[in-house]
CSV table of C-alpha atoms in Angstrom, one decimal:
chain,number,residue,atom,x,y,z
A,1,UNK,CA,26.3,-49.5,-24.8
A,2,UNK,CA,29.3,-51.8,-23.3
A,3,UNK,CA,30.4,-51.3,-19.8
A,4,UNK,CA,33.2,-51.9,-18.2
A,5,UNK,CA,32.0,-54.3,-15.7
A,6,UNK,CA,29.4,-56.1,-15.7
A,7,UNK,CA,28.2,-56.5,-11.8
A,8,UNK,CA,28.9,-53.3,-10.4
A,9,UNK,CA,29.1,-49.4,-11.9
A,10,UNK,CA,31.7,-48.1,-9.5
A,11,UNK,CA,32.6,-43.8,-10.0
A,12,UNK,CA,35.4,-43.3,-12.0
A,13,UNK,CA,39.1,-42.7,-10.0
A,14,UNK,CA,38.6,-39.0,-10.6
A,15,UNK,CA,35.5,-38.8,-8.5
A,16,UNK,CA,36.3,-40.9,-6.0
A,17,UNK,CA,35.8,-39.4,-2.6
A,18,UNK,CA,36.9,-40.4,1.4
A,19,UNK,CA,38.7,-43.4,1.6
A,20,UNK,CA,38.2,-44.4,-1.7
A,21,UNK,CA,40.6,-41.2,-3.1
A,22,UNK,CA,42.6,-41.8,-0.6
A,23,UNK,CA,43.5,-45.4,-1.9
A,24,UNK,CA,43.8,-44.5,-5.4
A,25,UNK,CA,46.1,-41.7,-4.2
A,26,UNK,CA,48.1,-44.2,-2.1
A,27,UNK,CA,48.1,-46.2,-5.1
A,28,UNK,CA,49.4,-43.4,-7.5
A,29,UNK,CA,51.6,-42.0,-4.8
A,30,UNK,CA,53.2,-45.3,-3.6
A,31,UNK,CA,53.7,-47.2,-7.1
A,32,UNK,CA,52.6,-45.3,-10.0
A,33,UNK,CA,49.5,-47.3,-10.3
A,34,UNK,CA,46.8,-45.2,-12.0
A,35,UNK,CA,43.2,-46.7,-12.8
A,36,UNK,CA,43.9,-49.9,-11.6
A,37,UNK,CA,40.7,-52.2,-12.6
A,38,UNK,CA,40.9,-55.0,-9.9
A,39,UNK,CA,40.5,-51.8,-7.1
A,40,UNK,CA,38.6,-50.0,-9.4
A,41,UNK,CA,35.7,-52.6,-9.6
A,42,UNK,CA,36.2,-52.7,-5.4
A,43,UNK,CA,35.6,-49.1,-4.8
A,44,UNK,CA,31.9,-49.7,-4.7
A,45,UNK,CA,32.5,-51.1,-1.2
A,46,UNK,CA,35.3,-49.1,0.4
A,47,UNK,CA,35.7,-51.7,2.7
A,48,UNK,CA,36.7,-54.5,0.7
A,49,UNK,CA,39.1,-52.2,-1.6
A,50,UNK,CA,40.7,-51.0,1.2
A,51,UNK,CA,41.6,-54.7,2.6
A,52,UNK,CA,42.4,-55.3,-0.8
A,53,UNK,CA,44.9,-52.5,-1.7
A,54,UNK,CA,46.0,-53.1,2.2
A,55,UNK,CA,47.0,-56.9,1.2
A,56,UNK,CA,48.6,-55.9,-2.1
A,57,UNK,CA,50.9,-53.4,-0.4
A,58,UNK,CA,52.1,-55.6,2.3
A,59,UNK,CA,53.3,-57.5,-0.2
A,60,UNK,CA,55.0,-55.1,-2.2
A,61,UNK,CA,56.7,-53.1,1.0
A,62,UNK,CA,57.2,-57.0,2.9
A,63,UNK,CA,61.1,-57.0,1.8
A,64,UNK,CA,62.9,-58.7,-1.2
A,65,UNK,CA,61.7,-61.3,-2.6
A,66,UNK,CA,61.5,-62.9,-6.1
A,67,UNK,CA,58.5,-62.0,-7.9
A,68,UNK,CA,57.8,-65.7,-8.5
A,69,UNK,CA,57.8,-66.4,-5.0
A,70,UNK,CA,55.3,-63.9,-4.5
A,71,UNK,CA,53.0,-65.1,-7.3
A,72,UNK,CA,53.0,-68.4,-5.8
A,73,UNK,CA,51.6,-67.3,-2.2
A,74,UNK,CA,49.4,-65.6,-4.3
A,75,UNK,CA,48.0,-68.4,-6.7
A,76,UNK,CA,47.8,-69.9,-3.2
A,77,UNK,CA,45.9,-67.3,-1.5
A,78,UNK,CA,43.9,-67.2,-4.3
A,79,UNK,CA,43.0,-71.1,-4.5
A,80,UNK,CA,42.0,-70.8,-0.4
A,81,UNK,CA,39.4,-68.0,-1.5
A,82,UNK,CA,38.3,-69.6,-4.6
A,83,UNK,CA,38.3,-66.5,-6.5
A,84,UNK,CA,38.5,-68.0,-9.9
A,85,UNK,CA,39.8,-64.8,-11.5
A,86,UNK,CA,42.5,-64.4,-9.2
A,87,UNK,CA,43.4,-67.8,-9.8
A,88,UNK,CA,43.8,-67.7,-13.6
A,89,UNK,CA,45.7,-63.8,-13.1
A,90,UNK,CA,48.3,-65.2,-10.7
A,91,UNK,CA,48.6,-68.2,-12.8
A,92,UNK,CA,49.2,-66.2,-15.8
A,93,UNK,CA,51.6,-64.0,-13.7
A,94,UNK,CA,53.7,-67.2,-12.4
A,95,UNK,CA,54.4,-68.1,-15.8
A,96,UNK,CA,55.3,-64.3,-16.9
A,97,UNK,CA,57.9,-65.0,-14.4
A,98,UNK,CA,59.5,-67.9,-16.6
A,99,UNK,CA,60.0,-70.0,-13.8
């Protein structure tokens, strides 16, 4: 049987408890993000998905600015932390943008 990820078996959003339910409400509340993998695969340790989603808000409440300019702190961000699969999404993103 396949799994969805491979390092961690994290519950699924609709038994998440604590902190944990109240991120992916945020999450659902805030944006109309439902099931989101990246915080999905976090909620293992509350903690880190709650810096996460914490991070990924500011940015989305921090004002207007171009989507490109965001994916390029991000790339950025994500070059400093060496997080190869953040790296190749915000890369990926960056050129969604077209610019």
């Amino acid at each position: 049987m396949t799994r969805a990820f491979r390092f961690t078996d994290p519950a699924p959003p609709s038994a998440a408890t604590g902190v944990t339910a109240d991120v992916y409400g945020q999450m659902a509340r805030d944006f109309g993000i439902e099931r989101a993998a990246t915080f999905v695969v976090l909620s293992d340790s509350p903690p880190l998905m709650t810096g996460a989603w914490a991070l990924l808000r500011e940015s989305l409440l921090a004002g207007r600015v171009s989507r490109t300019d965001k994916e390029v702190v991000a790339a950025g961000v994500s070059l400093a932390n060496r997080c190869p699969f953040c790296v190749d999404a915000h890369t990926v993103l960056l050129h969604a943008t077209g610019d």
